[in-house]
Amino acid sequence: MDDREPTIRSRTLGEGLRRAMESAGVSGKTVADRIGCSGAHISRLLSGKRGATVEDVTSILTICGIRKGAERSYLLSLCEDPHHPGWFQQHGSRLPKQMRVLVDSEDLTDHLVDFQPLIIPGLLQVADYARAVISKCVNVPADEVEDRVAARLARAEVLNRRNPASFEFFIHEWVLRSDVGSRAIMSEQMHHLLRLGVREHVSIGVIPAALGAYAGMSGPFMMLHFPRFRPIVYLESETSCLFLEQPEEIHAYRNVLGKLRETSLGEGQSRDLIAELATKLSADGGADDDQG
């Protein structure tokens, strides 16, 4: 079977099998010997370049001691048409506690672009802002709020790695001017943006409200680039999420990003606006101005 361009599903399956093997202390050579295939076949399967049959996955999981449970069912479900590009996931009214596919993609990306016209991007949120947003989601049970806040903050650790990817964020001005939670929370959030915005690998651009209509009004999205794979676009709604990776889909969102880059304030101007809002919030008693 010829190698194929890895898709988000085939990569997810490969990463899941790799984790299972590492946890069990099983090498690729051991798996290949037990299954009766070449080490190259296992390597391509783990990289997403080679489709995995149900028999392959069942055998590997059995060798790793995973004979039942949710993880086994999840990985076996990924065997269905793994090389079809794109991935639509329905999760009903309750999001999975771990958005594993997105988190894995954020771990692997070398350049991430996030456009948010309604809220501060999740990777940039402070705990109280995240708590204020998540607690207002009517489909999130109250006893899950803190777990989701912790998960969101854990995702943001990708910004703090020794050799981090580059991150590009676009935020609409009205997001910065909306008092989410309280003015004290917004003051903390503005100072956090200022601290992150001076990092070499983080770029924050503000879409000015004076523009009126602008590119991207169809909704928020995230584009992730990878060193060895095609880019993906991530979309999220109340009850589902969608990963896009067809070339024409990526091209369309690149067009939107091009316009956002043209019309947003530059990094310096964006930082000045955020600093102005942070100063005003502090002067109004939102918080002590000792964080920036």
PDB file of C-alpha atoms in Angstrom:
ATOM      1  CA  MET A   1       0.000   0.000   0.000  1.00  0.00           C
ATOM      2  CA  ASP A   2       1.397   3.382  -0.991  1.00  0.00           C
ATOM      3  CA  ASP A   3       1.970   6.103   1.579  1.00  0.00           C
ATOM      4  CA  ARG A   4      -0.589   8.891   1.667  1.00  0.00           C
ATOM      5  CA  GLU A   5      -0.667  12.439   2.913  1.00  0.00           C
ATOM      6  CA  PRO A   6      -1.485  12.141   6.642  1.00  0.00           C
ATOM      7  CA  THR A   7      -4.872  13.485   7.715  1.00  0.00           C
ATOM      8  CA  ILE A   8      -5.991  14.733  11.109  1.00  0.00           C
ATOM      9  CA  ARG A   9      -7.690  11.384  11.740  1.00  0.00           C
ATOM     10  CA  SER A  10      -4.778   9.172  10.663  1.00  0.00           C
ATOM     11  CA  ARG A  11      -2.366  11.300  12.732  1.00  0.00           C
ATOM     12  CA  THR A  12      -4.648  11.114  15.762  1.00  0.00           C
ATOM     13  CA  LEU A  13      -4.830   7.338  15.454  1.00  0.00           C
ATOM     14  CA  GLY A  14      -1.050   7.095  15.087  1.00  0.00           C
ATOM     15  CA  GLU A  15      -0.439   9.329  18.109  1.00  0.00           C
ATOM     16  CA  GLY A  16      -2.911   7.303  20.161  1.00  0.00           C
ATOM     17  CA  LEU A  17      -1.157   4.056  19.308  1.00  0.00           C
ATOM     18  CA  ARG A  18       2.230   5.623  19.996  1.00  0.00           C
ATOM     19  CA  ARG A  19       1.074   6.708  23.472  1.00  0.00           C
ATOM     20  CA  ALA A  20      -0.284   3.215  24.166  1.00  0.00           C
ATOM     21  CA  MET A  21       3.040   1.642  23.159  1.00  0.00           C
ATOM     22  CA  GLU A  22       5.080   4.103  25.231  1.00  0.00           C
ATOM     23  CA  SER A  23       2.886   3.548  28.301  1.00  0.00           C
ATOM     24  CA  ALA A  24       3.272  -0.215  27.946  1.00  0.00           C
ATOM     25  CA  GLY A  25       7.018   0.029  27.274  1.00  0.00           C
ATOM     26  CA  VAL A  26       6.579  -1.743  23.932  1.00  0.00           C
ATOM     27  CA  SER A  27       8.883  -0.893  21.023  1.00  0.00           C
ATOM     28  CA  GLY A  28       7.964  -0.661  17.363  1.00  0.00           C
ATOM     29  CA  LYS A  29      10.211  -3.639  16.661  1.00  0.00           C
ATOM     30  CA  THR A  30       8.392  -5.746  19.243  1.00  0.00           C
ATOM     31  CA  VAL A  31       5.042  -4.847  17.732  1.00  0.00           C
ATOM     32  CA  ALA A  32       6.277  -5.571  14.205  1.00  0.00           C
ATOM     33  CA  ASP A  33       7.674  -8.951  15.250  1.00  0.00           C
ATOM     34  CA  ARG A  34       4.476  -9.915  17.067  1.00  0.00           C
ATOM     35  CA  ILE A  35       2.191  -8.851  14.225  1.00  0.00           C
ATOM     36  CA  GLY A  36       4.444 -10.211  11.507  1.00  0.00           C
ATOM     37  CA  CYS A  37       5.162  -7.030   9.543  1.00  0.00           C
ATOM     38  CA  SER A  38       8.120  -4.737   8.960  1.00  0.00           C
ATOM     39  CA  GLY A  39       9.263  -2.025  11.320  1.00  0.00           C
ATOM     40  CA  ALA A  40       8.770   0.456   8.473  1.00  0.00           C
ATOM     41  CA  HIS A  41       5.087  -0.497   8.313  1.00  0.00           C
ATOM     42  CA  ILE A  42       4.626   0.295  12.011  1.00  0.00           C
ATOM     43  CA  SER A  43       6.551   3.569  11.623  1.00  0.00           C
ATOM     44  CA  ARG A  44       4.308   4.710   8.768  1.00  0.00           C
ATOM     45  CA  LEU A  45       1.202   3.699  10.695  1.00  0.00           C
ATOM     46  CA  LEU A  46       2.278   5.754  13.723  1.00  0.00           C
ATOM     47  CA  SER A  47       3.039   8.770  11.510  1.00  0.00           C
ATOM     48  CA  GLY A  48      -0.377   8.590   9.831  1.00  0.00           C
ATOM     49  CA  LYS A  49       1.044   7.836   6.390  1.00  0.00           C
ATOM     50  CA  ARG A  50      -0.272   4.293   6.256  1.00  0.00           C
ATOM     51  CA  GLY A  51      -3.883   3.288   6.920  1.00  0.00           C
ATOM     52  CA  ALA A  52      -4.453   0.980   9.878  1.00  0.00           C
ATOM     53  CA  THR A  53      -6.920  -1.869   9.725  1.00  0.00           C
ATOM     54  CA  VAL A  54      -9.098  -2.885  12.645  1.00  0.00           C
ATOM     55  CA  GLU A  55      -6.954  -6.007  12.884  1.00  0.00           C
ATOM     56  CA  ASP A  56      -3.743  -3.933  13.102  1.00  0.00           C
ATOM     57  CA  VAL A  57      -5.112  -1.683  15.844  1.00  0.00           C
ATOM     58  CA  THR A  58      -6.658  -4.577  17.775  1.00  0.00           C
ATOM     59  CA  SER A  59      -3.363  -6.459  17.703  1.00  0.00           C
ATOM     60  CA  ILE A  60      -1.290  -3.463  18.807  1.00  0.00           C
ATOM     61  CA  LEU A  61      -3.666  -2.611  21.658  1.00  0.00           C
ATOM     62  CA  THR A  62      -3.714  -6.238  22.805  1.00  0.00           C
ATOM     63  CA  ILE A  63       0.103  -6.319  22.828  1.00  0.00           C
ATOM     64  CA  CYS A  64      -0.026  -3.138  24.936  1.00  0.00           C
ATOM     65  CA  GLY A  65      -2.459  -4.759  27.371  1.00  0.00           C
ATOM     66  CA  ILE A  66      -5.427  -2.600  26.354  1.00  0.00           C
ATOM     67  CA  ARG A  67      -8.142  -5.204  25.887  1.00  0.00           C
ATOM     68  CA  LYS A  68     -11.194  -3.114  26.799  1.00  0.00           C
ATOM     69  CA  GLY A  69     -12.272   0.369  27.792  1.00  0.00           C
ATOM     70  CA  ALA A  70     -12.998   3.775  26.284  1.00  0.00           C
ATOM     71  CA  GLU A  71      -9.491   4.288  24.887  1.00  0.00           C
ATOM     72  CA  ARG A  72      -9.645   1.044  22.937  1.00  0.00           C
ATOM     73  CA  SER A  73     -13.084   1.896  21.528  1.00  0.00           C
ATOM     74  CA  TYR A  74     -11.935   5.391  20.605  1.00  0.00           C
ATOM     75  CA  LEU A  75      -8.856   4.233  18.701  1.00  0.00           C
ATOM     76  CA  LEU A  76     -10.746   1.487  16.910  1.00  0.00           C
ATOM     77  CA  SER A  77     -13.332   4.060  15.797  1.00  0.00           C
ATOM     78  CA  LEU A  78     -10.556   6.002  14.053  1.00  0.00           C
ATOM     79  CA  CYS A  79      -9.900   3.101  11.694  1.00  0.00           C
ATOM     80  CA  GLU A  80     -12.975   4.044   9.666  1.00  0.00           C
ATOM     81  CA  ASP A  81     -11.804   5.874   6.542  1.00  0.00           C
ATOM     82  CA  PRO A  82      -8.752   7.443   8.233  1.00  0.00           C
ATOM     83  CA  HIS A  83      -7.441   9.029   5.017  1.00  0.00           C
ATOM     84  CA  HIS A  84     -10.584  11.029   4.259  1.00  0.00           C
ATOM     85  CA  PRO A  85      -9.585  14.672   4.829  1.00  0.00           C
ATOM     86  CA  GLY A  86     -11.513  16.754   7.322  1.00  0.00           C
ATOM     87  CA  TRP A  87     -13.214  15.639  10.501  1.00  0.00           C
ATOM     88  CA  PHE A  88     -16.649  16.530  11.838  1.00  0.00           C
ATOM     89  CA  GLN A  89     -17.199  15.620  15.492  1.00  0.00           C
ATOM     90  CA  GLN A  90     -20.562  15.817  17.195  1.00  0.00           C
ATOM     91  CA  HIS A  91     -20.511  15.841  20.967  1.00  0.00           C
ATOM     92  CA  GLY A  92     -24.049  16.923  21.826  1.00  0.00           C
ATOM     93  CA  SER A  93     -24.660  19.563  24.459  1.00  0.00           C
ATOM     94  CA  ARG A  94     -21.703  18.490  26.622  1.00  0.00           C
ATOM     95  CA  LEU A  95     -18.162  18.944  25.335  1.00  0.00           C
ATOM     96  CA  PRO A  96     -15.724  16.142  26.053  1.00  0.00           C
ATOM     97  CA  LYS A  97     -13.706  16.820  29.195  1.00  0.00           C
ATOM     98  CA  GLN A  98     -10.521  16.566  27.168  1.00  0.00           C
ATOM     99  CA  MET A  99     -10.545  18.052  23.664  1.00  0.00           C
ATOM    100  CA  ARG A 100      -7.766  15.661  22.813  1.00  0.00           C
ATOM    101  CA  VAL A 101      -7.569  16.138  19.052  1.00  0.00           C
ATOM    102  CA  LEU A 102      -7.300  19.912  19.371  1.00  0.00           C
ATOM    103  CA  VAL A 103      -4.837  19.697  22.253  1.00  0.00           C
ATOM    104  CA  ASP A 104      -2.664  17.242  20.328  1.00  0.00           C
ATOM    105  CA  SER A 105      -2.728  19.576  17.321  1.00  0.00           C
ATOM    106  CA  GLU A 106      -1.720  22.535  19.486  1.00  0.00           C
ATOM    107  CA  ASP A 107       1.183  20.459  20.799  1.00  0.00           C
ATOM    108  CA  LEU A 108       2.396  19.642  17.278  1.00  0.00           C
ATOM    109  CA  THR A 109       1.883  23.007  15.556  1.00  0.00           C
ATOM    110  CA  ASP A 110       4.768  25.283  14.644  1.00  0.00           C
ATOM    111  CA  HIS A 111       2.482  28.246  13.820  1.00  0.00           C
ATOM    112  CA  LEU A 112      -1.006  28.846  15.179  1.00  0.00           C
ATOM    113  CA  VAL A 113      -3.385  31.643  14.178  1.00  0.00           C
ATOM    114  CA  ASP A 114      -6.517  32.279  16.251  1.00  0.00           C
ATOM    115  CA  PHE A 115      -9.237  34.768  15.285  1.00  0.00           C
ATOM    116  CA  GLN A 116     -11.833  35.559  17.948  1.00  0.00           C
ATOM    117  CA  PRO A 117     -14.464  38.247  17.347  1.00  0.00           C
ATOM    118  CA  LEU A 118     -16.474  37.489  20.521  1.00  0.00           C
ATOM    119  CA  ILE A 119     -14.122  36.544  23.382  1.00  0.00           C
ATOM    120  CA  ILE A 120     -10.451  36.610  24.317  1.00  0.00           C
ATOM    121  CA  PRO A 121      -8.786  33.574  22.651  1.00  0.00           C
ATOM    122  CA  GLY A 122      -8.685  30.615  25.017  1.00  0.00           C
ATOM    123  CA  LEU A 123      -4.875  30.401  25.036  1.00  0.00           C
ATOM    124  CA  LEU A 124      -4.708  34.020  26.267  1.00  0.00           C
ATOM    125  CA  GLN A 125      -7.355  33.875  28.983  1.00  0.00           C
ATOM    126  CA  VAL A 126      -6.637  34.316  32.681  1.00  0.00           C
ATOM    127  CA  ALA A 127      -8.400  31.984  35.108  1.00  0.00           C
ATOM    128  CA  ASP A 128     -11.128  34.403  36.243  1.00  0.00           C
ATOM    129  CA  TYR A 129     -11.955  35.426  32.664  1.00  0.00           C
ATOM    130  CA  ALA A 130     -12.162  31.775  31.595  1.00  0.00           C
ATOM    131  CA  ARG A 131     -14.339  31.026  34.625  1.00  0.00           C
ATOM    132  CA  ALA A 132     -16.664  33.928  33.805  1.00  0.00           C
ATOM    133  CA  VAL A 133     -17.053  32.741  30.195  1.00  0.00           C
ATOM    134  CA  ILE A 134     -17.453  29.035  30.916  1.00  0.00           C
ATOM    135  CA  SER A 135     -19.879  29.541  33.813  1.00  0.00           C
ATOM    136  CA  LYS A 136     -22.247  31.376  31.459  1.00  0.00           C
ATOM    137  CA  CYS A 137     -22.368  28.472  28.976  1.00  0.00           C
ATOM    138  CA  VAL A 138     -25.847  27.099  29.611  1.00  0.00           C
ATOM    139  CA  ASN A 139     -24.896  23.571  28.541  1.00  0.00           C
ATOM    140  CA  VAL A 140     -21.952  23.245  30.921  1.00  0.00           C
ATOM    141  CA  PRO A 141     -22.904  21.608  34.257  1.00  0.00           C
ATOM    142  CA  ALA A 142     -21.864  23.698  37.249  1.00  0.00           C
ATOM    143  CA  ASP A 143     -19.724  20.872  38.631  1.00  0.00           C
ATOM    144  CA  GLU A 144     -17.632  20.832  35.426  1.00  0.00           C
ATOM    145  CA  VAL A 145     -16.750  24.526  35.330  1.00  0.00           C
ATOM    146  CA  GLU A 146     -13.570  24.322  37.403  1.00  0.00           C
ATOM    147  CA  ASP A 147     -12.302  21.283  35.500  1.00  0.00           C
ATOM    148  CA  ARG A 148     -12.772  23.151  32.227  1.00  0.00           C
ATOM    149  CA  VAL A 149     -11.046  26.249  33.561  1.00  0.00           C
ATOM    150  CA  ALA A 150      -8.085  24.095  34.627  1.00  0.00           C
ATOM    151  CA  ALA A 151      -8.025  22.396  31.215  1.00  0.00           C
ATOM    152  CA  ARG A 152      -8.031  25.760  29.427  1.00  0.00           C
ATOM    153  CA  LEU A 153      -5.134  27.033  31.535  1.00  0.00           C
ATOM    154  CA  ALA A 154      -3.225  23.804  30.936  1.00  0.00           C
ATOM    155  CA  ARG A 155      -3.607  24.269  27.175  1.00  0.00           C
ATOM    156  CA  ALA A 156      -2.050  27.727  27.492  1.00  0.00           C
ATOM    157  CA  GLU A 157       1.200  26.153  28.672  1.00  0.00           C
ATOM    158  CA  VAL A 158       2.132  25.729  24.994  1.00  0.00           C
ATOM    159  CA  LEU A 159       2.998  29.442  25.127  1.00  0.00           C
ATOM    160  CA  ASN A 160       5.579  28.841  27.846  1.00  0.00           C
ATOM    161  CA  ARG A 161       7.688  26.113  26.284  1.00  0.00           C
ATOM    162  CA  ARG A 162      11.429  26.486  25.889  1.00  0.00           C
ATOM    163  CA  ASN A 163      11.171  26.355  22.078  1.00  0.00           C
ATOM    164  CA  PRO A 164       7.586  27.437  21.461  1.00  0.00           C
ATOM    165  CA  ALA A 165       5.718  27.664  18.205  1.00  0.00           C
ATOM    166  CA  SER A 166       4.782  31.100  16.875  1.00  0.00           C
ATOM    167  CA  PHE A 167       1.308  32.343  17.782  1.00  0.00           C
ATOM    168  CA  GLU A 168      -0.749  34.972  16.012  1.00  0.00           C
ATOM    169  CA  PHE A 169      -3.990  36.253  17.551  1.00  0.00           C
ATOM    170  CA  PHE A 170      -6.650  38.577  16.148  1.00  0.00           C
ATOM    171  CA  ILE A 171      -9.192  40.036  18.572  1.00  0.00           C
ATOM    172  CA  HIS A 172     -12.012  42.474  17.840  1.00  0.00           C
ATOM    173  CA  GLU A 173     -11.829  45.738  19.769  1.00  0.00           C
ATOM    174  CA  TRP A 174     -15.279  45.235  21.304  1.00  0.00           C
ATOM    175  CA  VAL A 175     -14.000  42.065  22.975  1.00  0.00           C
ATOM    176  CA  LEU A 176     -11.479  44.183  24.857  1.00  0.00           C
ATOM    177  CA  ARG A 177     -14.132  46.719  25.825  1.00  0.00           C
ATOM    178  CA  SER A 178     -16.654  44.182  27.117  1.00  0.00           C
ATOM    179  CA  ASP A 179     -16.708  43.740  30.890  1.00  0.00           C
ATOM    180  CA  VAL A 180     -16.667  39.955  31.169  1.00  0.00           C
ATOM    181  CA  GLY A 181     -17.080  38.978  34.805  1.00  0.00           C
ATOM    182  CA  SER A 182     -16.110  42.350  36.257  1.00  0.00           C
ATOM    183  CA  ARG A 183     -13.898  45.330  35.578  1.00  0.00           C
ATOM    184  CA  ALA A 184     -11.313  43.871  37.968  1.00  0.00           C
ATOM    185  CA  ILE A 185     -11.209  40.701  35.883  1.00  0.00           C
ATOM    186  CA  MET A 186     -10.892  42.724  32.693  1.00  0.00           C
ATOM    187  CA  SER A 187      -8.049  44.711  34.204  1.00  0.00           C
ATOM    188  CA  GLU A 188      -6.209  41.501  35.027  1.00  0.00           C
ATOM    189  CA  GLN A 189      -6.925  40.200  31.530  1.00  0.00           C
ATOM    190  CA  MET A 190      -5.627  43.351  29.823  1.00  0.00           C
ATOM    191  CA  HIS A 191      -2.393  43.253  31.804  1.00  0.00           C
ATOM    192  CA  HIS A 192      -1.995  39.580  30.936  1.00  0.00           C
ATOM    193  CA  LEU A 193      -2.338  40.420  27.227  1.00  0.00           C
ATOM    194  CA  LEU A 194       0.328  43.096  27.609  1.00  0.00           C
ATOM    195  CA  ARG A 195       2.725  40.654  29.225  1.00  0.00           C
ATOM    196  CA  LEU A 196       2.163  38.037  26.543  1.00  0.00           C
ATOM    197  CA  GLY A 197       2.214  40.539  23.683  1.00  0.00           C
ATOM    198  CA  VAL A 198       5.840  41.505  24.241  1.00  0.00           C
ATOM    199  CA  ARG A 199       7.020  37.917  23.785  1.00  0.00           C
ATOM    200  CA  GLU A 200       8.844  37.361  20.528  1.00  0.00           C
ATOM    201  CA  HIS A 201       6.732  34.360  19.540  1.00  0.00           C
ATOM    202  CA  VAL A 202       3.335  35.964  20.315  1.00  0.00           C
ATOM    203  CA  SER A 203       1.605  38.504  18.059  1.00  0.00           C
ATOM    204  CA  ILE A 204      -1.681  40.180  19.030  1.00  0.00           C
ATOM    205  CA  GLY A 205      -3.596  42.276  16.508  1.00  0.00           C
ATOM    206  CA  VAL A 206      -6.778  44.190  17.287  1.00  0.00           C
ATOM    207  CA  ILE A 207      -9.554  44.620  14.716  1.00  0.00           C
ATOM    208  CA  PRO A 208     -10.678  48.247  15.226  1.00  0.00           C
ATOM    209  CA  ALA A 209     -14.379  48.800  15.829  1.00  0.00           C
ATOM    210  CA  ALA A 210     -14.278  51.830  13.508  1.00  0.00           C
ATOM    211  CA  LEU A 211     -13.945  49.452  10.541  1.00  0.00           C
ATOM    212  CA  GLY A 212     -17.583  48.435  10.743  1.00  0.00           C
ATOM    213  CA  ALA A 213     -17.875  45.434   8.429  1.00  0.00           C
ATOM    214  CA  TYR A 214     -14.661  43.450   8.130  1.00  0.00           C
ATOM    215  CA  ALA A 215     -13.286  40.146   6.859  1.00  0.00           C
ATOM    216  CA  GLY A 216     -14.009  37.281   9.216  1.00  0.00           C
ATOM    217  CA  MET A 217     -17.522  38.256  10.247  1.00  0.00           C
ATOM    218  CA  SER A 218     -18.640  34.721   9.404  1.00  0.00           C
ATOM    219  CA  GLY A 219     -17.177  33.595  12.719  1.00  0.00           C
ATOM    220  CA  PRO A 220     -14.127  32.597  14.764  1.00  0.00           C
ATOM    221  CA  PHE A 221     -11.615  30.030  13.599  1.00  0.00           C
ATOM    222  CA  MET A 222      -8.165  28.673  14.312  1.00  0.00           C
ATOM    223  CA  MET A 223      -5.571  27.705  11.696  1.00  0.00           C
ATOM    224  CA  LEU A 224      -2.713  25.439  12.679  1.00  0.00           C
ATOM    225  CA  HIS A 225       0.406  24.777  10.595  1.00  0.00           C
ATOM    226  CA  PHE A 226       2.730  21.810  11.063  1.00  0.00           C
ATOM    227  CA  PRO A 227       6.307  21.057  10.022  1.00  0.00           C
ATOM    228  CA  ARG A 228       5.445  17.828   8.178  1.00  0.00           C
ATOM    229  CA  PHE A 229       1.667  17.903   7.609  1.00  0.00           C
ATOM    230  CA  ARG A 230      -0.837  20.015   5.745  1.00  0.00           C
ATOM    231  CA  PRO A 231      -2.459  22.852   7.741  1.00  0.00           C
ATOM    232  CA  ILE A 232      -5.862  22.445   9.364  1.00  0.00           C
ATOM    233  CA  VAL A 233      -8.618  24.887  10.264  1.00  0.00           C
ATOM    234  CA  TYR A 234     -10.578  24.305  13.472  1.00  0.00           C
ATOM    235  CA  LEU A 235     -14.171  25.500  13.904  1.00  0.00           C
ATOM    236  CA  GLU A 236     -16.291  25.047  17.013  1.00  0.00           C
ATOM    237  CA  SER A 237     -19.996  25.402  17.805  1.00  0.00           C
ATOM    238  CA  GLU A 238     -22.146  24.667  20.836  1.00  0.00           C
ATOM    239  CA  THR A 239     -22.597  20.989  19.999  1.00  0.00           C
ATOM    240  CA  SER A 240     -19.882  20.085  17.480  1.00  0.00           C
ATOM    241  CA  CYS A 241     -16.453  20.886  16.124  1.00  0.00           C
ATOM    242  CA  LEU A 242     -15.012  20.606  12.648  1.00  0.00           C
ATOM    243  CA  PHE A 243     -11.474  20.117  11.365  1.00  0.00           C
ATOM    244  CA  LEU A 244     -10.956  21.265   7.763  1.00  0.00           C
ATOM    245  CA  GLU A 245      -7.919  20.279   5.679  1.00  0.00           C
ATOM    246  CA  GLN A 246      -8.940  20.268   2.012  1.00  0.00           C
ATOM    247  CA  PRO A 247      -6.651  22.617   0.002  1.00  0.00           C
ATOM    248  CA  GLU A 248      -9.557  24.781  -1.170  1.00  0.00           C
ATOM    249  CA  GLU A 249     -10.786  25.153   2.420  1.00  0.00           C
ATOM    250  CA  ILE A 250      -7.362  26.175   3.690  1.00  0.00           C
ATOM    251  CA  HIS A 251      -7.037  28.627   0.781  1.00  0.00           C
ATOM    252  CA  ALA A 252     -10.362  30.269   1.683  1.00  0.00           C
ATOM    253  CA  TYR A 253      -9.330  30.856   5.303  1.00  0.00           C
ATOM    254  CA  ARG A 254      -5.911  32.075   4.225  1.00  0.00           C
ATOM    255  CA  ASN A 255      -7.731  34.732   2.211  1.00  0.00           C
ATOM    256  CA  VAL A 256      -9.598  35.791   5.355  1.00  0.00           C
ATOM    257  CA  LEU A 257      -6.374  35.916   7.347  1.00  0.00           C
ATOM    258  CA  GLY A 258      -4.753  38.023   4.662  1.00  0.00           C
ATOM    259  CA  LYS A 259      -7.485  40.632   5.022  1.00  0.00           C
ATOM    260  CA  LEU A 260      -7.356  40.486   8.824  1.00  0.00           C
ATOM    261  CA  ARG A 261      -3.640  41.201   8.696  1.00  0.00           C
ATOM    262  CA  GLU A 262      -4.258  44.149   6.371  1.00  0.00           C
ATOM    263  CA  THR A 263      -7.047  45.731   8.416  1.00  0.00           C
ATOM    264  CA  SER A 264      -6.009  45.004  12.011  1.00  0.00           C
ATOM    265  CA  LEU A 265      -3.952  47.430  14.023  1.00  0.00           C
ATOM    266  CA  GLY A 266      -0.237  46.649  14.031  1.00  0.00           C
ATOM    267  CA  GLU A 267       1.337  44.999  17.049  1.00  0.00           C
ATOM    268  CA  GLY A 268       2.509  48.333  18.450  1.00  0.00           C
ATOM    269  CA  GLN A 269      -0.842  50.067  17.949  1.00  0.00           C
ATOM    270  CA  SER A 270      -2.687  47.064  19.349  1.00  0.00           C
ATOM    271  CA  ARG A 271      -0.445  47.066  22.409  1.00  0.00           C
ATOM    272  CA  ASP A 272      -1.043  50.801  22.886  1.00  0.00           C
ATOM    273  CA  LEU A 273      -4.812  50.313  22.756  1.00  0.00           C
ATOM    274  CA  ILE A 274      -4.688  47.437  25.248  1.00  0.00           C
ATOM    275  CA  ALA A 275      -2.446  49.498  27.542  1.00  0.00           C
ATOM    276  CA  GLU A 276      -4.873  52.426  27.317  1.00  0.00           C
ATOM    277  CA  LEU A 277      -7.783  50.191  28.302  1.00  0.00           C
ATOM    278  CA  ALA A 278      -5.747  48.603  31.119  1.00  0.00           C
ATOM    279  CA  THR A 279      -4.845  52.037  32.485  1.00  0.00           C
ATOM    280  CA  LYS A 280      -8.470  53.185  32.354  1.00  0.00           C
ATOM    281  CA  LEU A 281      -9.677  50.061  34.129  1.00  0.00           C
ATOM    282  CA  SER A 282      -7.097  50.533  36.876  1.00  0.00           C
ATOM    283  CA  ALA A 283      -7.905  54.237  37.211  1.00  0.00           C
ATOM    284  CA  ASP A 284     -11.578  53.357  37.555  1.00  0.00           C
ATOM    285  CA  GLY A 285     -10.750  51.037  40.426  1.00  0.00           C
ATOM    286  CA  GLY A 286     -10.845  47.809  38.422  1.00  0.00           C
ATOM    287  CA  ALA A 287      -7.582  46.629  39.977  1.00  0.00           C
ATOM    288  CA  ASP A 288      -4.279  47.917  41.286  1.00  0.00           C
ATOM    289  CA  ASP A 289      -2.055  48.966  38.400  1.00  0.00           C
ATOM    290  CA  ASP A 290       0.943  46.940  39.543  1.00  0.00           C
ATOM    291  CA  GLN A 291       0.678  44.031  37.118  1.00  0.00           C
ATOM    292  CA  GLY A 292       1.877  45.556  33.891  1.00  0.00           C
TER     293      GLY A 292
END
